[in-house]
Coordinates of N, CA, C and O in Angstrom, one line a residue:
M1136 N -2.9 -18.9 -11.1 CA -2.1 -17.8 -10.5 C -2.8 -17.3 -9.2 O -4.0 -17.2 -9.2
I1137 N -2.0 -17.1 -8.2 CA -2.5 -16.6 -7.0 C -2.6 -15.0 -7.1 O -1.7 -14.4 -7.7
Q1138 N -3.6 -14.5 -6.5 CA -3.7 -13.0 -6.5 C -3.9 -12.6 -5.1 O -4.7 -13.2 -4.3
I1139 N -3.1 -11.5 -4.7 CA -3.3 -10.9 -3.4 C -3.7 -9.4 -3.7 O -3.0 -8.7 -4.3
Q1140 N -4.9 -9.1 -3.2 CA -5.4 -7.7 -3.2 C -5.1 -7.1 -1.9 O -5.5 -7.7 -0.9
V1141 N -4.4 -6.0 -1.8 CA -4.0 -5.4 -0.6 C -4.5 -3.9 -0.4 O -4.3 -3.1 -1.3
W1142 N -5.2 -3.7 0.7 CA -5.6 -2.3 1.0 C -4.6 -1.8 2.0 O -4.3 -2.5 3.0
A1143 N -4.0 -0.6 1.8 CA -3.0 -0.1 2.7 C -3.0 1.4 2.6 O -3.5 2.0 1.7
D1144 N -2.4 2.1 3.6 CA -2.3 3.5 3.6 C -0.9 3.9 3.8 O -0.1 3.2 4.6
F1145 N -0.5 5.0 3.2 CA 1.0 5.4 3.2 C 1.5 6.0 4.5 O 2.6 6.2 4.7
E1146 N 0.6 6.3 5.4 CA 1.0 6.8 6.7 C 1.0 5.7 7.8 O 1.2 6.0 9.0
C1147 N 0.7 4.5 7.4 CA 0.6 3.4 8.4 C 1.8 2.5 8.3 O 2.1 1.9 7.3
P1148 N 2.6 2.4 9.4 CA 3.8 1.7 9.4 C 3.6 0.2 9.1 O 4.4 -0.4 8.4
Y1149 N 2.5 -0.4 9.6 CA 2.3 -1.8 9.3 C 1.9 -2.1 7.8 O 2.3 -3.1 7.3
S1150 N 1.3 -1.1 7.2 CA 1.1 -1.2 5.7 C 2.5 -1.2 5.0 O 2.6 -1.9 4.0
Y1151 N 3.4 -0.4 5.5 CA 4.7 -0.3 5.0 C 5.4 -1.7 5.1 O 5.9 -2.2 4.1
F1152 N 5.3 -2.3 6.3 CA 6.0 -3.6 6.5 C 5.3 -4.6 5.6 O 6.0 -5.5 5.0
Q1153 N 4.0 -4.5 5.4 CA 3.3 -5.5 4.5 C 3.7 -5.4 3.1 O 3.9 -6.4 2.4
T1154 N 4.0 -4.2 2.6 CA 4.5 -4.0 1.3 C 5.9 -4.7 1.1 O 6.1 -5.3 0.1
I1155 N 6.7 -4.5 2.1 CA 8.0 -5.2 2.0 C 7.9 -6.7 2.0 O 8.5 -7.4 1.2
V1156 N 7.0 -7.2 2.8 CA 6.7 -8.7 2.8 C 6.2 -9.1 1.4 O 6.6 -10.2 0.9
L1157 N 5.3 -8.4 0.9 CA 4.7 -8.7 -0.4 C 5.8 -8.7 -1.5 O 5.8 -9.5 -2.5
E1158 N 6.7 -7.8 -1.4 CA 7.9 -7.8 -2.4 C 8.7 -9.1 -2.3 O 9.1 -9.6 -3.3
K1159 N 8.9 -9.6 -1.0 CA 9.6 -10.8 -0.8 C 8.9 -12.0 -1.4 O 9.5 -12.9 -2.1
L1160 N 7.5 -12.0 -1.2 CA 6.7 -13.1 -1.8 C 6.8 -13.0 -3.4 O 6.8 -14.0 -4.0
Q1161 N 6.7 -11.8 -3.9 CA 6.7 -11.6 -5.3 C 8.0 -12.2 -5.9 O 8.0 -12.8 -7.0
A1162 N 9.1 -11.9 -5.2 CA 10.4 -12.4 -5.7 C 10.5 -13.9 -5.7 O 11.1 -14.6 -6.5
R1163 N 9.8 -14.5 -4.7 CA 9.8 -16.0 -4.6 C 8.8 -16.6 -5.6 O 9.2 -17.6 -6.2
Y1164 N 7.6 -16.1 -5.8 CA 6.6 -16.7 -6.7 C 6.7 -16.3 -8.1 O 6.2 -16.9 -9.0
Q1165 N 7.4 -15.1 -8.4 CA 7.5 -14.5 -9.7 C 6.1 -14.4 -10.4 O 5.2 -13.8 -9.8
E1166 N 6.0 -15.0 -11.6 CA 4.8 -14.8 -12.4 C 3.6 -15.6 -11.8 O 2.5 -15.5 -12.3
R1167 N 3.8 -16.4 -10.8 CA 2.7 -17.2 -10.2 C 1.9 -16.4 -9.2 O 0.9 -16.8 -8.7
L1168 N 2.4 -15.1 -8.9 CA 1.7 -14.3 -7.9 C 1.4 -12.9 -8.5 O 2.4 -12.3 -9.0
E1169 N 0.2 -12.4 -8.4 CA -0.1 -11.1 -8.8 C -0.6 -10.3 -7.6 O -1.4 -10.7 -6.8
I1170 N 0.0 -9.1 -7.5 CA -0.3 -8.2 -6.4 C -1.2 -7.0 -7.0 O -0.7 -6.4 -7.9
V1171 N -2.3 -6.8 -6.4 CA -3.2 -5.7 -6.8 C -3.3 -4.7 -5.7 O -3.7 -5.1 -4.6
W1172 N -3.0 -3.5 -5.9 CA -3.1 -2.4 -4.9 C -4.5 -1.9 -4.8 O -5.1 -1.5 -5.8
R1173 N -5.0 -1.8 -3.6 CA -6.4 -1.2 -3.3 C -6.2 -0.1 -2.3 O -5.3 -0.2 -1.5
A1174 N -7.0 0.9 -2.4 CA -6.7 2.1 -1.7 C -7.6 2.3 -0.4 O -8.8 1.9 -0.5
F1175 N -7.0 2.8 0.6 CA -7.8 3.2 1.8 C -7.0 4.2 2.6 O -5.9 4.0 2.9
E1176 N -7.7 5.3 2.9 CA -7.0 6.4 3.6 C -7.3 6.4 5.1 O -8.5 6.4 5.5
L1177 N -6.3 6.5 5.9 CA -6.6 6.5 7.4 C -6.9 8.0 7.8 O -7.6 8.2 8.8
T1178 N -6.3 8.9 7.1 CA -6.5 10.3 7.5 C -7.1 11.1 6.3 O -6.4 11.8 5.6
P1179 N -8.4 10.9 6.0 CA -9.0 11.5 4.8 C -9.3 13.0 5.0 O -10.5 13.4 5.0
V1180 N -8.3 13.8 5.3 CA -8.5 15.3 5.5 C -7.6 16.0 4.6 O -6.5 15.6 4.3
E1181 N -8.0 17.2 4.1 CA -7.1 18.0 3.3 C -6.3 18.8 4.2 O -6.6 19.2 5.3
G1182 N -5.1 19.2 3.7 CA -4.1 19.9 4.5 C -3.4 19.1 5.4 O -3.5 17.8 5.4
N1183 N -2.5 19.7 6.2 CA -1.7 18.9 7.1 C -2.2 19.0 8.5 O -2.7 20.1 9.0
I1184 N -2.1 17.9 9.3 CA -2.5 17.9 10.7 C -1.4 17.2 11.5 O -0.6 16.5 11.0
L1185 N -1.3 17.6 12.7 CA -0.3 17.0 13.6 C -0.6 15.6 13.9 O -1.8 15.2 14.1
P1186 N 0.3 14.7 14.0 CA 0.0 13.3 14.4 C -0.5 13.2 15.8 O 0.0 13.9 16.7
T1187 N -1.5 12.4 16.0 CA -2.0 12.3 17.4 C -1.1 11.4 18.2 O -0.2 10.8 17.7
Q1188 N -1.3 11.5 19.5 CA -0.5 10.7 20.4 C -0.6 9.2 20.1 O 0.3 8.4 20.2
S1189 N -1.9 8.8 19.8 CA -2.1 7.4 19.5 C -1.3 6.9 18.3 O -0.8 5.8 18.2
Y1190 N -1.3 7.8 17.3 CA -0.5 7.5 16.1 C 1.0 7.4 16.4 O 1.6 6.4 16.0
I1191 N 1.5 8.3 17.2 CA 2.9 8.2 17.6 C 3.2 7.0 18.4 O 4.2 6.3 18.2
D1192 N 2.3 6.6 19.3 CA 2.5 5.4 20.1 C 2.5 4.2 19.2 O 3.3 3.2 19.4
N1193 N 1.6 4.1 18.2 CA 1.5 3.0 17.3 C 2.8 2.9 16.5 O 3.3 1.8 16.3
L1194 N 3.3 4.0 16.1 CA 4.5 4.0 15.3 C 5.7 3.5 16.1 O 6.5 2.7 15.7
E1195 N 5.8 4.0 17.4 CA 6.8 3.5 18.3 C 6.7 2.0 18.5 O 7.7 1.3 18.5
A1196 N 5.5 1.5 18.7 CA 5.3 0.1 18.9 C 5.7 -0.7 17.7 O 6.3 -1.8 17.8
S1197 N 5.5 -0.2 16.5 CA 5.8 -0.9 15.3 C 7.3 -1.1 15.1 O 7.8 -2.0 14.4
K1198 N 8.1 -0.2 15.8 CA 9.6 -0.3 15.6 C 10.1 -1.6 16.3 O 11.3 -1.9 16.1
S1199 N 9.3 -2.3 17.1 CA 9.8 -3.5 17.7 C 9.5 -4.7 16.8 O 9.9 -5.9 17.2
E1200 N 8.9 -4.6 15.7 CA 8.7 -5.7 14.7 C 10.0 -6.1 14.2 O 10.9 -5.3 13.8
P1201 N 10.3 -7.5 14.1 CA 11.5 -8.0 13.6 C 11.9 -7.4 12.2 O 13.1 -7.2 11.9
I1202 N 10.9 -7.2 11.4 CA 11.3 -6.7 10.0 C 12.0 -5.4 10.0 O 12.8 -5.1 9.1
V1203 N 11.8 -4.6 11.1 CA 12.5 -3.3 11.2 C 14.0 -3.5 11.3 O 14.8 -2.8 10.7
V1204 N 14.4 -4.4 12.1 CA 15.8 -4.8 12.3 C 16.3 -5.5 11.0 O 17.4 -5.1 10.5
Q1205 N 15.6 -6.4 10.5 CA 16.0 -7.2 9.3 C 16.3 -6.3 8.1 O 17.2 -6.5 7.4
E1206 N 15.4 -5.3 8.0 CA 15.5 -4.4 6.8 C 16.3 -3.1 7.1 O 16.4 -2.2 6.3
N1207 N 16.8 -3.0 8.4 CA 17.5 -1.8 8.8 C 16.7 -0.5 8.5 O 17.2 0.4 8.0
L1208 N 15.5 -0.5 9.0 CA 14.6 0.6 8.7 C 14.7 1.6 9.9 O 14.5 1.3 11.0
E1209 N 15.1 2.8 9.6 CA 15.1 3.9 10.6 C 13.9 4.8 10.4 O 14.0 5.8 9.6
L1210 N 12.8 4.4 11.0 CA 11.5 5.1 10.8 C 11.5 6.5 11.5 O 11.8 6.6 12.7
L1211 N 11.2 7.5 10.7 CA 11.1 8.8 11.2 C 9.6 9.1 11.7 O 8.7 8.5 11.1
T1212 N 9.5 9.9 12.7 CA 8.1 10.3 13.2 C 7.7 11.5 12.3 O 8.4 12.5 12.4
P1213 N 6.7 11.4 11.5 CA 6.3 12.5 10.7 C 5.9 13.7 11.5 O 5.3 13.6 12.5
K1214 N 6.4 14.9 11.0 CA 6.0 16.2 11.7 C 4.5 16.4 11.5 O 3.8 17.0 12.4
T1215 N 4.0 16.1 10.3 CA 2.5 16.2 10.0 C 2.0 15.0 9.2 O 2.8 14.3 8.6
L1216 N 0.7 14.8 9.3 CA 0.1 13.8 8.4 C -0.7 14.6 7.4 O -1.3 15.7 7.7
S1217 N -0.8 14.0 6.2 CA -1.5 14.8 5.2 C -2.4 13.9 4.3 O -2.4 12.7 4.5
Y1218 N -3.0 14.5 3.3 CA -3.9 13.8 2.4 C -3.0 12.8 1.5 O -2.1 13.2 0.8
T1219 N -3.3 11.5 1.5 CA -2.6 10.6 0.7 C -3.3 10.1 -0.5 O -2.9 9.2 -1.2
W1220 N -4.3 10.9 -0.9 CA -5.2 10.5 -2.0 C -4.3 10.5 -3.3 O -4.5 9.6 -4.2
L1221 N -3.4 11.5 -3.5 CA -2.6 11.5 -4.7 C -1.7 10.3 -4.8 O -1.6 9.6 -5.9
A1222 N -1.1 9.9 -3.7 CA -0.3 8.7 -3.7 C -1.1 7.4 -4.0 O -0.7 6.5 -4.8
Q1223 N -2.3 7.3 -3.4 CA -3.2 6.2 -3.7 C -3.6 6.1 -5.1 O -3.6 5.0 -5.8
E1224 N -4.0 7.2 -5.7 CA -4.4 7.2 -7.2 C -3.2 6.8 -8.0 O -3.4 6.1 -9.0
S1225 N -2.0 7.3 -7.7 CA -0.8 7.0 -8.5 C -0.5 5.5 -8.5 O -0.1 4.9 -9.5
V1226 N -0.6 4.9 -7.3 CA -0.3 3.5 -7.2 C -1.4 2.6 -7.9 O -1.1 1.6 -8.5
Y1227 N -2.6 3.1 -7.8 CA -3.7 2.4 -8.5 C -3.3 2.4 -10.0 O -3.4 1.4 -10.7
F1228 N -2.9 3.6 -10.5 CA -2.5 3.7 -11.9 C -1.4 2.7 -12.3 O -1.4 2.1 -13.3
A1229 N -0.5 2.5 -11.3 CA 0.7 1.6 -11.6 C 0.3 0.2 -11.6 O 1.0 -0.7 -12.1
N1230 N -0.9 -0.2 -11.1 CA -1.4 -1.6 -11.2 C -1.4 -2.1 -12.7 O -1.0 -3.2 -12.9
S1231 N -1.8 -1.2 -13.6 CA -1.9 -1.6 -15.0 C -0.6 -1.8 -15.6 O -0.5 -2.4 -16.7
Q1232 N 0.5 -1.4 -15.0 CA 1.8 -1.6 -15.6 C 2.7 -2.6 -14.7 O 3.8 -2.8 -15.0
G1233 N 2.0 -3.2 -13.8 CA 2.7 -4.2 -12.9 C 3.7 -3.5 -12.0 O 4.7 -4.2 -11.5
L1234 N 3.6 -2.2 -11.7 CA 4.6 -1.5 -11.0 C 4.0 -1.0 -9.6 O 4.6 -0.1 -9.0
S1235 N 2.8 -1.4 -9.3 CA 2.2 -0.9 -8.1 C 3.0 -1.1 -6.8 O 3.1 -0.2 -6.0
L1236 N 3.5 -2.3 -6.7 CA 4.3 -2.7 -5.5 C 5.6 -1.8 -5.4 O 6.0 -1.4 -4.4
K1237 N 6.2 -1.7 -6.6 CA 7.4 -0.9 -6.6 C 7.2 0.5 -6.3 O 8.0 1.2 -5.5
L1238 N 6.1 1.1 -6.8 CA 5.8 2.5 -6.5 C 5.4 2.7 -5.1 O 5.8 3.6 -4.4
A1239 N 4.6 1.7 -4.6 CA 4.2 1.8 -3.2 C 5.4 1.8 -2.3 O 5.5 2.6 -1.3
R1240 N 6.3 0.9 -2.5 CA 7.5 0.8 -1.7 C 8.3 2.1 -1.7 O 8.8 2.6 -0.7
A1241 N 8.4 2.7 -2.9 CA 9.2 3.9 -3.1 C 8.5 5.1 -2.3 O 9.2 5.9 -1.7
L1242 N 7.2 5.1 -2.3 CA 6.4 6.2 -1.6 C 6.5 6.0 -0.1 O 6.7 6.9 0.7
F1243 N 6.5 4.7 0.4 CA 6.6 4.4 1.8 C 8.0 4.9 2.2 O 8.2 5.5 3.3
D1244 N 9.1 4.5 1.5 CA 10.4 4.9 1.8 C 10.5 6.4 1.9 O 11.2 6.9 2.8
A1245 N 9.9 7.1 0.9 CA 10.0 8.6 0.9 C 9.4 9.1 2.2 O 9.9 10.1 2.8
F1246 N 8.2 8.6 2.6 CA 7.5 9.1 3.8 C 8.2 8.8 5.1 O 8.5 9.6 5.9
F1247 N 8.5 7.5 5.3 CA 9.0 7.0 6.6 C 10.5 7.1 6.8 O 11.0 7.2 7.9
L1248 N 11.2 7.1 5.7 CA 12.7 7.1 5.8 C 13.3 8.5 5.5 O 14.4 8.9 6.0
R1249 N 12.6 9.3 4.6 CA 13.2 10.5 4.2 C 12.3 11.7 4.6 O 12.7 12.9 4.4
G1250 N 11.2 11.5 5.2 CA 10.3 12.6 5.6 C 9.8 13.5 4.5 O 9.5 14.6 4.8
L1251 N 9.6 12.9 3.3 CA 9.1 13.7 2.2 C 7.5 13.8 2.3 O 6.8 13.0 2.8
D1252 N 7.0 14.9 1.7 CA 5.6 15.1 1.6 C 5.0 14.4 0.4 O 5.1 14.9 -0.7
I1253 N 4.4 13.3 0.6 CA 3.8 12.5 -0.5 C 2.4 13.0 -0.9 O 1.8 12.3 -1.8
S1254 N 2.0 14.1 -0.4 CA 0.8 14.7 -0.9 C 1.1 15.8 -1.9 O 0.2 16.4 -2.6
N1255 N 2.4 16.0 -2.1 CA 2.9 17.0 -3.1 C 3.1 16.3 -4.5 O 3.8 15.3 -4.6
E1256 N 2.4 16.9 -5.5 CA 2.4 16.3 -6.8 C 3.8 16.2 -7.4 O 4.2 15.2 -8.0
E1257 N 4.6 17.2 -7.2 CA 6.0 17.2 -7.8 C 6.8 16.0 -7.2 O 7.5 15.3 -7.9
V1258 N 6.7 15.8 -5.9 CA 7.4 14.7 -5.2 C 6.9 13.4 -5.7 O 7.7 12.5 -6.1
V1259 N 5.6 13.2 -5.8 CA 5.1 11.9 -6.3 C 5.5 11.6 -7.8 O 5.9 10.5 -8.1
M1260 N 5.4 12.7 -8.6 CA 5.8 12.5 -10.0 C 7.3 12.1 -10.2 O 7.7 11.3 -11.0
Q1261 N 8.1 12.8 -9.3 CA 9.5 12.5 -9.4 C 9.8 11.0 -9.0 O 10.6 10.3 -9.6
I1262 N 9.1 10.6 -7.9 CA 9.3 9.2 -7.5 C 8.8 8.2 -8.5 O 9.4 7.2 -8.8
A1263 N 7.6 8.5 -9.1 CA 7.0 7.6 -10.2 C 8.0 7.5 -11.4 O 8.2 6.4 -11.9
S1264 N 8.6 8.7 -11.8 CA 9.5 8.7 -12.9 C 10.7 7.8 -12.6 O 11.2 7.1 -13.5
Q1265 N 11.2 7.9 -11.4 CA 12.4 7.1 -11.0 C 12.2 5.6 -11.1 O 13.2 4.9 -11.3
I1266 N 11.0 5.1 -11.0 CA 10.8 3.7 -11.0 C 10.2 3.3 -12.4 O 9.9 2.1 -12.6
G1267 N 10.2 4.2 -13.4 CA 9.9 3.8 -14.7 C 8.5 4.1 -15.2 O 8.0 3.6 -16.2
I1268 N 7.7 4.9 -14.4 CA 6.4 5.3 -14.9 C 6.4 6.6 -15.7 O 7.2 7.5 -15.3
D1269 N 5.7 6.7 -16.7 CA 5.6 7.9 -17.6 C 4.8 8.9 -16.8 O 3.6 8.8 -16.6
A1270 N 5.5 9.9 -16.3 CA 4.9 10.9 -15.5 C 3.8 11.7 -16.2 O 2.8 12.1 -15.6
Q1271 N 3.9 11.9 -17.5 CA 2.9 12.7 -18.2 C 1.6 11.9 -18.4 O 0.5 12.4 -18.2
R1272 N 1.8 10.6 -18.6 CA 0.6 9.7 -18.7 C -0.1 9.6 -17.3 O -1.3 9.6 -17.2
L1273 N 0.7 9.5 -16.3 CA 0.1 9.5 -14.9 C -0.6 10.8 -14.6 O -1.7 10.8 -14.1
K1274 N 0.0 11.9 -15.0 CA -0.6 13.3 -14.8 C -2.0 13.3 -15.5 O -3.0 13.8 -15.0
N1275 N -2.0 12.9 -16.8 CA -3.2 12.9 -17.6 C -4.3 12.0 -16.9 O -5.5 12.4 -16.8
A1276 N -3.9 10.9 -16.4 CA -4.9 10.0 -15.7 C -5.4 10.6 -14.5 O -6.6 10.4 -14.1
L1277 N -4.5 11.3 -13.7 CA -5.0 12.0 -12.5 C -6.0 13.1 -12.8 O -6.9 13.3 -12.1
E1278 N -5.7 13.8 -13.9 CA -6.6 14.9 -14.3 C -7.9 14.6 -14.8 O -8.9 15.3 -14.7
N1279 N -8.0 13.4 -15.5 CA -9.3 13.1 -16.1 C -10.4 12.5 -15.1 O -11.5 12.3 -15.5
G1280 N -10.0 12.2 -13.9 CA -10.9 11.8 -12.9 C -11.2 10.3 -12.8 O -11.9 9.9 -11.9
E1281 N -10.7 9.5 -13.7 CA -11.0 8.1 -13.7 C -10.4 7.4 -12.5 O -11.0 6.5 -11.9
L1282 N -9.2 7.8 -12.1 CA -8.5 7.2 -11.0 C -9.3 7.4 -9.7 O -9.4 6.6 -8.8
T1283 N -9.9 8.6 -9.6 CA -10.6 9.0 -8.4 C -11.8 8.0 -8.2 O -12.1 7.5 -7.1
K1284 N -12.5 7.7 -9.3 CA -13.6 6.7 -9.2 C -13.2 5.4 -8.6 O -13.9 4.8 -7.8
H1285 N -12.0 4.9 -9.1 CA -11.5 3.6 -8.7 C -11.1 3.6 -7.2 O -11.4 2.6 -6.5
V1286 N -10.5 4.7 -6.8 CA -10.1 4.8 -5.4 C -11.3 4.8 -4.5 O -11.3 4.2 -3.4
M1287 N -12.3 5.6 -4.9 CA -13.5 5.7 -4.1 C -14.2 4.3 -4.0 O -14.7 3.9 -2.9
A1288 N -14.2 3.5 -5.1 CA -14.8 2.2 -5.1 C -14.0 1.3 -4.2 O -14.6 0.4 -3.5
D1289 N -12.6 1.4 -4.2 CA -11.8 0.6 -3.3 C -12.2 0.8 -1.9 O -12.3 -0.1 -1.1
E1290 N -12.3 2.1 -1.5 CA -12.6 2.4 -0.1 C -14.0 1.9 0.3 O -14.2 1.4 1.4
Q1291 N -15.0 1.9 -0.7 CA -16.3 1.4 -0.4 C -16.2 -0.2 -0.2 O -16.9 -0.7 0.7
E1292 N -15.4 -0.8 -1.1 CA -15.3 -2.3 -1.0 C -14.6 -2.7 0.3 O -15.0 -3.7 0.9
F1293 N -13.7 -1.9 0.8 CA -13.1 -2.2 2.1 C -14.1 -2.3 3.2 O -14.1 -3.2 4.0
K1294 N -15.1 -1.4 3.1 CA -16.1 -1.4 4.1 C -17.1 -2.6 3.9 O -17.6 -3.2 4.9
T1295 N -17.3 -2.9 2.7 CA -18.2 -4.0 2.3 C -17.7 -5.3 2.9 O -18.5 -6.1 3.4
Y1296 N -16.4 -5.5 2.8 CA -15.8 -6.7 3.4 C -15.7 -6.8 4.9 O -15.4 -7.8 5.5
G1297 N -16.0 -5.6 5.5 CA -16.0 -5.5 6.9 C -14.6 -5.6 7.6 O -14.5 -5.9 8.8
F1298 N -13.6 -5.2 6.8 CA -12.2 -5.1 7.4 C -12.2 -4.1 8.5 O -12.9 -3.0 8.5
Q1299 N -11.5 -4.4 9.6 CA -11.4 -3.6 10.8 C -10.1 -2.7 10.9 O -10.0 -1.9 11.8
G1300 N -9.2 -3.0 10.0 CA -7.9 -2.2 10.2 C -7.0 -2.4 9.0 O -7.4 -3.2 8.0
L1301 N -5.9 -1.8 9.0 CA -4.9 -1.9 7.9 C -3.6 -2.5 8.4 O -3.3 -2.3 9.5
P1302 N -2.9 -3.2 7.5 CA -3.3 -3.6 6.1 C -4.4 -4.6 6.1 O -4.6 -5.3 7.1
A1303 N -5.1 -4.8 5.0 CA -6.1 -5.8 4.8 C -5.9 -6.4 3.4 O -5.4 -5.7 2.5
M1304 N -6.1 -7.7 3.3 CA -5.9 -8.4 2.1 C -7.0 -9.4 1.7 O -7.7 -9.9 2.6
L1305 N -7.2 -9.6 0.4 CA -8.0 -10.7 -0.1 C -7.0 -11.6 -0.8 O -6.2 -11.2 -1.7
I1306 N -7.0 -12.9 -0.5 CA -6.1 -13.9 -1.1 C -6.8 -15.0 -1.7 O -7.7 -15.6 -1.1
G1307 N -6.5 -15.3 -3.0 CA -7.2 -16.4 -3.6 C -6.6 -16.7 -5.0 O -5.6 -16.2 -5.4
E1308 N -7.3 -17.5 -5.8 CA -6.9 -17.9 -7.1 C -7.5 -16.8 -8.1 O -8.7 -16.6 -8.1
K1309 N -6.6 -16.2 -8.9 CA -7.1 -15.2 -9.9 C -8.2 -15.8 -10.8 O -8.1 -17.0 -11.1
N1310 N -9.1 -15.0 -11.1 CA -10.2 -15.3 -12.0 C -11.3 -16.2 -11.4 O -12.3 -16.6 -12.0
F1311 N -11.1 -16.5 -10.1 CA -12.2 -17.2 -9.3 C -13.1 -16.1 -8.7 O -12.7 -14.9 -8.7
S1312 N -14.2 -16.5 -8.3 CA -15.2 -15.5 -7.6 C -14.5 -14.8 -6.5 O -13.8 -15.5 -5.7
P1313 N -14.7 -13.5 -6.3 CA -14.1 -12.8 -5.2 C -14.6 -13.4 -3.8 O -13.9 -13.3 -2.8
R1314 N -15.7 -14.1 -3.9 CA -16.3 -14.7 -2.6 C -15.4 -15.9 -2.2 O -15.5 -16.2 -1.0
S1315 N -14.6 -16.4 -3.1 CA -13.8 -17.5 -2.7 C -12.4 -17.1 -2.1 O -11.7 -17.9 -1.6
F1316 N -12.2 -15.7 -2.1 CA -11.0 -15.2 -1.6 C -11.0 -15.1 -0.1 O -12.1 -14.8 0.5
M1317 N -9.9 -15.4 0.5 CA -9.8 -15.3 2.0 C -9.5 -13.9 2.5 O -8.5 -13.3 2.1
P1318 N -10.4 -13.3 3.3 CA -10.1 -11.9 3.8 C -9.1 -12.0 5.0 O -9.3 -12.8 5.9
I1319 N -8.1 -11.2 5.0 CA -7.1 -11.2 6.1 C -7.0 -9.7 6.6 O -6.8 -8.8 5.8
T1320 N -7.0 -9.5 7.9 CA -6.8 -8.2 8.4 C -5.6 -8.2 9.3 O -5.4 -9.1 10.1
G1321 N -4.8 -7.1 9.1 CA -3.6 -7.0 10.0 C -2.3 -7.4 9.3 O -2.4 -8.2 8.3
Y1322 N -1.2 -6.9 9.7 CA 0.1 -7.2 9.2 C 0.4 -8.7 9.3 O 0.3 -9.3 10.4
K1323 N 0.9 -9.3 8.3 CA 1.3 -10.7 8.3 C 2.8 -10.9 7.8 O 3.1 -10.2 6.8
T1324 N 3.5 -11.7 8.4 CA 4.9 -11.9 8.0 C 5.0 -12.8 6.8 O 3.9 -13.4 6.4
V1325 N 6.1 -13.0 6.2 CA 6.3 -13.9 5.1 C 5.9 -15.3 5.5 O 5.1 -16.0 4.8
E1326 N 6.3 -15.8 6.7 CA 6.0 -17.1 7.1 C 4.5 -17.3 7.3 O 4.0 -18.4 6.9
E1327 N 3.9 -16.3 7.9 CA 2.4 -16.4 8.1 C 1.7 -16.5 6.7 O 0.7 -17.3 6.6
L1328 N 2.1 -15.7 5.8 CA 1.4 -15.7 4.5 C 1.7 -17.0 3.7 O 0.8 -17.5 3.0
L1329 N 2.9 -17.5 3.8 CA 3.2 -18.8 3.1 C 2.2 -19.9 3.6 O 1.9 -20.8 2.8
K1330 N 1.8 -19.9 4.8 CA 0.9 -20.9 5.4 C -0.5 -20.7 4.8 O -1.3 -21.6 4.7
I1331 N -0.8 -19.4 4.4 CA -2.2 -19.1 4.0 C -2.3 -19.3 2.4 O -3.4 -19.7 2.0
L1332 N -1.3 -19.0 1.7 CA -1.3 -19.0 0.2 C -1.8 -20.3 -0.3 O -1.3 -21.4 0.2
P1333 N -2.7 -20.3 -1.3 CA -3.1 -21.6 -2.0 C -1.8 -22.3 -2.5 O -0.9 -21.7 -3.0
R1334 N -1.8 -23.7 -2.4 CA -0.7 -24.4 -2.9 C -0.8 -24.6 -4.4 O -1.9 -24.7 -5.0

């Protein structure tokens, strides 16, 4: 089985596009491909901040990617950027149920297409429930602190691998040494990933 570990952030448009690409690969490979969500925050601050000009410029540049037209994505410019830790912990929780990609896509859609505040617990719980996650179990997992440890470990591992940007991926054969996995930085299309994936 091929495994792709992906580090991404919910305020990064290229991370959004990568999630859509991974969904397409998952549909093609079915049970031969496992996607594992890893967490990394671009804006690790509490409260809301205004998007910087460089963020807005990056978002505008991302709109020229072919996938935006193919998927008919009408990306909104967020009024504020906020803490995505809750979203990251929730998607990590969804890994154990094989729903991480589905929840990640729903959270990206909520943020970029509907302008919702995904740092709001009520919003995240509602989205999680809609895709089949038990909101009470998720709430309990969030409250006991276990998910926080995992997300912190993910962020540390991102630095250990020396990734320079998001999205970032490790691609290899499941159950082999992590050292055998190929590190990939930056958004990759379906075609680009098909050339990289082990045969």
